[in-house]
Coordinates of C-alpha atoms in Angstrom, one line a residue:
X1 CA 95.2 63.7 82.7
X2 CA 93.1 65.1 85.6
X3 CA 93.8 68.1 87.9
X4 CA 93.9 65.7 90.8
X5 CA 97.0 64.1 89.3
X6 CA 99.0 67.3 89.5
X7 CA 100.9 68.4 92.6
X8 CA 100.8 72.2 93.1
X9 CA 104.5 72.0 93.9
X10 CA 105.1 70.7 90.4
X11 CA 103.4 73.7 88.9
X12 CA 105.6 76.0 91.1
X13 CA 108.6 74.2 89.8
X14 CA 107.5 74.5 86.2
X15 CA 106.8 78.2 86.6
X16 CA 110.2 78.8 88.2
X17 CA 112.1 76.9 85.5
X18 CA 110.1 78.7 82.8
X19 CA 111.0 82.1 84.4
X20 CA 114.7 81.4 85.0
X21 CA 115.3 79.1 82.0
X22 CA 117.6 77.1 84.3
X23 CA 116.8 73.9 86.3
X24 CA 119.6 74.5 88.8
X25 CA 118.6 78.1 89.4
X26 CA 115.0 77.0 89.9
X27 CA 116.0 74.4 92.4
X28 CA 118.0 77.0 94.3
X29 CA 115.1 79.5 94.4
X30 CA 112.7 76.8 95.6
X31 CA 115.1 75.4 98.2
X32 CA 115.3 72.0 96.4
X33 CA 118.2 69.8 95.6
X34 CA 119.1 69.5 91.9
X35 CA 118.0 65.8 91.8
X36 CA 114.6 66.7 93.4
X37 CA 114.0 69.4 90.8
X38 CA 115.0 67.1 88.0
X39 CA 112.8 64.3 89.3
X40 CA 109.8 66.7 89.7
X41 CA 110.3 68.0 86.1
X42 CA 110.4 64.4 84.9
X43 CA 107.1 63.7 86.7
X44 CA 105.5 66.6 85.0
X45 CA 106.8 65.6 81.6
X46 CA 105.3 62.2 82.0
X47 CA 102.0 63.6 83.1
X48 CA 101.8 66.1 80.2
X49 CA 103.4 63.8 77.7
X50 CA 105.7 66.7 76.5
X51 CA 109.4 67.4 77.2
X52 CA 108.4 71.0 78.3
X53 CA 112.0 72.2 78.2
X54 CA 114.9 71.5 75.9
X55 CA 118.6 72.1 76.4
X56 CA 119.8 75.6 75.3
X57 CA 123.0 77.6 75.9
X58 CA 123.2 78.5 79.5
X59 CA 120.1 76.5 80.5
X60 CA 116.9 75.4 78.9
X61 CA 114.2 76.8 76.5
X62 CA 110.5 76.0 76.7
X63 CA 108.7 73.9 74.1
X64 CA 105.6 75.4 72.4
X65 CA 103.4 73.4 74.9
X66 CA 105.3 74.9 77.8
X67 CA 104.9 78.4 76.4
X68 CA 101.1 78.0 76.3
X69 CA 100.9 76.3 79.7
X70 CA 103.0 79.0 81.4
X71 CA 100.4 81.7 80.9
X72 CA 97.7 79.7 82.7
X73 CA 100.0 78.5 85.4
X74 CA 101.4 82.0 86.2
X75 CA 97.9 83.4 86.4
X76 CA 96.7 80.6 88.6
X77 CA 99.7 80.8 91.0
X78 CA 99.4 84.5 91.2
X79 CA 95.6 84.3 92.0
X80 CA 96.3 81.7 94.8
X81 CA 99.1 83.8 96.3
X82 CA 96.9 86.9 96.2
X83 CA 94.0 85.1 97.9
X84 CA 96.3 83.8 100.7
X85 CA 97.9 87.2 101.4
X86 CA 95.1 89.7 100.7
X87 CA 94.5 90.5 104.3
X88 CA 98.2 90.7 105.0
X89 CA 99.4 94.1 106.2
X90 CA 102.5 95.3 104.4
X91 CA 105.3 96.5 106.8
X92 CA 108.0 98.1 104.7
X93 CA 110.6 98.0 107.5
X94 CA 110.4 94.2 107.8
X95 CA 109.3 93.1 104.4
X96 CA 111.5 90.6 102.5
X97 CA 109.3 90.7 99.3
X98 CA 110.9 90.5 95.8
X99 CA 109.6 93.2 93.4
X100 CA 110.2 93.0 89.7
X101 CA 110.1 96.1 87.5
X102 CA 110.4 96.5 83.7
X103 CA 112.2 99.5 82.4
X104 CA 114.7 100.2 79.7
X105 CA 118.4 100.7 80.4
X106 CA 118.0 104.4 80.1
X107 CA 115.1 104.3 82.5
X108 CA 117.3 102.5 85.0
X109 CA 119.7 105.4 85.0
X110 CA 116.9 107.9 85.9
X111 CA 114.7 106.0 88.3
X112 CA 116.8 103.4 90.1
X113 CA 119.3 105.6 92.1
X114 CA 116.6 107.6 93.9
X115 CA 114.3 104.6 94.2
X116 CA 117.0 102.4 95.8
X117 CA 118.0 105.2 98.1
X118 CA 114.4 105.5 99.3
X119 CA 114.0 101.7 99.6
X120 CA 117.3 101.3 101.6
X121 CA 116.0 103.9 104.0
X122 CA 112.5 102.7 104.7
X123 CA 112.4 99.1 103.4
X124 CA 115.9 97.7 103.7
X125 CA 114.8 94.0 103.3
X126 CA 112.8 94.7 100.1
X127 CA 114.5 93.2 97.0
X128 CA 114.2 94.7 93.5
X129 CA 114.8 92.9 90.3
X130 CA 115.0 94.7 87.0
X131 CA 113.9 93.0 83.8
X132 CA 113.5 94.1 80.2
X133 CA 110.7 92.5 78.3
X134 CA 109.3 92.9 74.8
X135 CA 106.2 95.2 74.8
X136 CA 103.9 92.3 74.1
X137 CA 105.2 90.5 77.2
X138 CA 104.5 93.3 79.6
X139 CA 100.7 92.9 80.2
X140 CA 100.9 89.1 80.6
X141 CA 103.8 89.6 83.0
X142 CA 101.9 92.1 85.1
X143 CA 98.7 90.0 85.1
X144 CA 100.5 86.8 86.0
X145 CA 102.3 88.5 88.9
X146 CA 105.7 87.7 87.4
X147 CA 106.1 91.4 86.9
X148 CA 104.9 94.0 89.4
X149 CA 105.4 97.3 87.6
X150 CA 106.5 98.7 84.2
X151 CA 107.9 102.2 83.9
X152 CA 108.5 104.0 80.7
X153 CA 107.1 105.3 77.4
X154 CA 105.0 102.3 76.4
X155 CA 102.4 103.4 73.9
X156 CA 101.6 99.8 72.8
X157 CA 101.0 98.6 76.3
X158 CA 97.3 98.9 77.0
X159 CA 94.8 97.3 79.3
X160 CA 96.8 98.2 82.4
X161 CA 96.3 100.6 85.3
X162 CA 98.6 103.5 84.8
X163 CA 99.8 106.8 86.3
X164 CA 101.6 109.6 84.4
X165 CA 105.0 110.3 86.0
X166 CA 106.6 112.9 83.7
X167 CA 106.5 114.5 80.2
X168 CA 109.6 114.4 78.2
X169 CA 110.8 115.1 74.6
X170 CA 113.5 113.9 72.3
X171 CA 116.4 116.3 71.8
X172 CA 119.8 116.3 70.1
X173 CA 122.9 115.9 72.3
X174 CA 126.3 117.0 71.0
X175 CA 129.7 117.8 72.5
X176 CA 130.0 121.4 73.6
X177 CA 132.4 122.4 70.8
X178 CA 130.5 120.8 68.0
X179 CA 130.3 123.0 64.8
X180 CA 126.5 122.9 64.8
X181 CA 126.5 124.3 68.4
X182 CA 128.5 127.3 67.2
X183 CA 126.5 127.9 64.0
X184 CA 123.0 127.5 65.6
X185 CA 123.8 129.7 68.6
X186 CA 121.4 127.8 70.8
X187 CA 118.5 127.9 68.3
X188 CA 116.6 124.9 67.0
X189 CA 118.7 123.6 64.0
X190 CA 117.1 123.5 60.6
X191 CA 116.7 120.3 58.5
X192 CA 119.6 121.5 56.3
X193 CA 121.8 121.7 59.4
X194 CA 120.7 118.4 60.7
X195 CA 121.6 116.7 57.4
X196 CA 125.2 117.7 58.1
X197 CA 125.4 116.0 61.5
X198 CA 126.5 112.4 61.7
X199 CA 124.7 110.3 64.3
X200 CA 124.9 107.4 66.7
X201 CA 121.8 105.5 67.7
X202 CA 120.7 102.9 70.2
X203 CA 119.3 99.7 68.5
X204 CA 116.9 98.8 71.3
X205 CA 115.1 102.2 71.3
X206 CA 112.9 102.1 68.3
X207 CA 111.3 105.5 68.7
X208 CA 114.5 107.4 68.1
X209 CA 115.2 105.2 65.0
X210 CA 111.6 105.9 63.8
X211 CA 112.3 109.7 64.1
X212 CA 115.4 109.4 62.0
X213 CA 113.6 107.4 59.4
X214 CA 110.7 109.9 59.2
X215 CA 113.3 112.7 58.7
X216 CA 115.2 110.5 56.1
X217 CA 118.4 110.8 58.2
X218 CA 119.2 107.0 58.3
X219 CA 122.2 107.5 56.0
X220 CA 123.8 109.7 58.6
X221 CA 124.0 106.9 61.1
X222 CA 127.7 106.1 61.6
X223 CA 127.3 103.9 64.6
X224 CA 124.6 101.8 66.3
X225 CA 125.1 100.6 69.8
X226 CA 123.2 98.3 72.2
X227 CA 122.6 100.7 75.1
X228 CA 122.7 104.4 76.1
X229 CA 125.4 104.2 78.8
X230 CA 128.3 104.3 76.3
X231 CA 126.9 107.5 74.6
X232 CA 128.4 110.2 76.8
X233 CA 132.0 109.1 76.0
X234 CA 131.3 108.7 72.3
X235 CA 129.6 112.1 71.9
X236 CA 132.2 113.9 73.9
X237 CA 135.1 112.4 71.9
X238 CA 133.6 112.8 68.4
X239 CA 131.3 115.0 66.3
X240 CA 128.6 112.4 66.4
X241 CA 125.2 113.5 67.8
X242 CA 122.5 111.4 69.4
X243 CA 118.7 111.7 69.6
X244 CA 117.7 111.0 73.2
X245 CA 115.2 112.0 75.9
X246 CA 115.8 115.5 77.3
X247 CA 115.8 114.4 80.9
X248 CA 118.6 111.9 80.2
X249 CA 120.6 114.4 78.2
X250 CA 120.4 116.8 81.1
X251 CA 121.8 114.1 83.4
X252 CA 124.7 113.5 81.0
X253 CA 125.4 117.2 80.9
X254 CA 125.3 117.7 84.7
X255 CA 129.1 118.1 84.7
X256 CA 129.2 120.2 81.6
X257 CA 130.9 119.5 78.3
X258 CA 127.8 118.9 76.2
X259 CA 125.2 120.9 74.3
X260 CA 121.5 120.1 74.1
X261 CA 119.6 121.3 71.0
X262 CA 115.8 120.9 70.4
X263 CA 115.0 120.4 66.7
X264 CA 111.4 120.2 65.8
X265 CA 111.4 116.4 65.6
X266 CA 108.2 114.6 64.7
X267 CA 106.8 112.6 67.6
X268 CA 109.3 114.4 69.9
X269 CA 107.0 114.7 72.9
X270 CA 106.1 111.7 75.0
X271 CA 104.9 110.7 78.4
X272 CA 106.6 108.3 80.9
X273 CA 104.1 106.3 82.9
X274 CA 103.9 103.8 85.7
X275 CA 101.9 100.6 84.7
X276 CA 100.5 97.9 87.0
X277 CA 97.9 95.2 86.8
X278 CA 94.3 95.7 88.0
X279 CA 94.5 92.2 89.5
X280 CA 97.1 93.3 92.1
X281 CA 95.9 96.9 92.7
X282 CA 94.7 96.1 96.2
X283 CA 97.9 94.3 97.2
X284 CA 99.4 96.2 100.1
X285 CA 103.0 96.0 98.8
X286 CA 101.9 97.1 95.4
X287 CA 100.0 100.1 96.8
X288 CA 103.1 101.1 98.9
X289 CA 105.6 100.9 96.1
X290 CA 103.2 102.5 93.7
X291 CA 102.9 105.5 95.9
X292 CA 106.6 105.6 96.5
X293 CA 107.3 105.8 92.8
X294 CA 104.6 108.5 92.3
X295 CA 106.0 110.5 95.2
X296 CA 109.6 110.3 93.9
X297 CA 109.0 110.9 90.2
X298 CA 105.6 112.4 89.4
X299 CA 105.8 115.9 88.1

């Protein structure tokens, strides 16, 4: 196969199916009919001599060949798009751009309300899409243009441009009437006291689980959940405690009813940063939203 045999629109179709994992959704995003999208995918399959996508629950999944091809295609499309728009002036008030951000569920609670309030005020047509990627997927996503920014504590994410937003630390959140709150009288609890506390943890946040493992507190885990948002109700209704970032614990305690203790956890201090790709640093929209995030959240 030669490059002259490939229509650029087929690559756009391939990338959109790869991103959405759904042919119908890709057709909708590209303003194509379902038959046109299916026909285009068939042409690409014949050219590459690979099925590229296989049926999966809720859509399709890429073949190994498609996984390898996607990296190059996303980089190439992003480079073309940047070249075509590099002189374009970004007008927030009239922009219809789609911006994708990676952050955890707990990061969404902190960053999205003030960010959406600012965007609705000054860039009402700007669209934001939140995604959660594995750490290994963040840099390829940023460099391909599929992802615009990543926000969070991402120590394994390197080779990006970054800006420190805030420093935080892991603390222990308990209900206000918890026995440990009464016995510690606001002081940092000892290890002996911590070993008497039963805990709930969030499966997707490996750093808190790592802290518990280092302290040999895994046996005190009575419950593991999939996200942070259920924690306030669980903690308030039980004697379970949770290790979590202090800034989030303060948000949970804004209406009272909780206690925040600060044990001397290992690895308790961490930095939340804004990450972006060097390849898109000069993009006017990237510059504008980057500055907006820094203005809103940098300490």
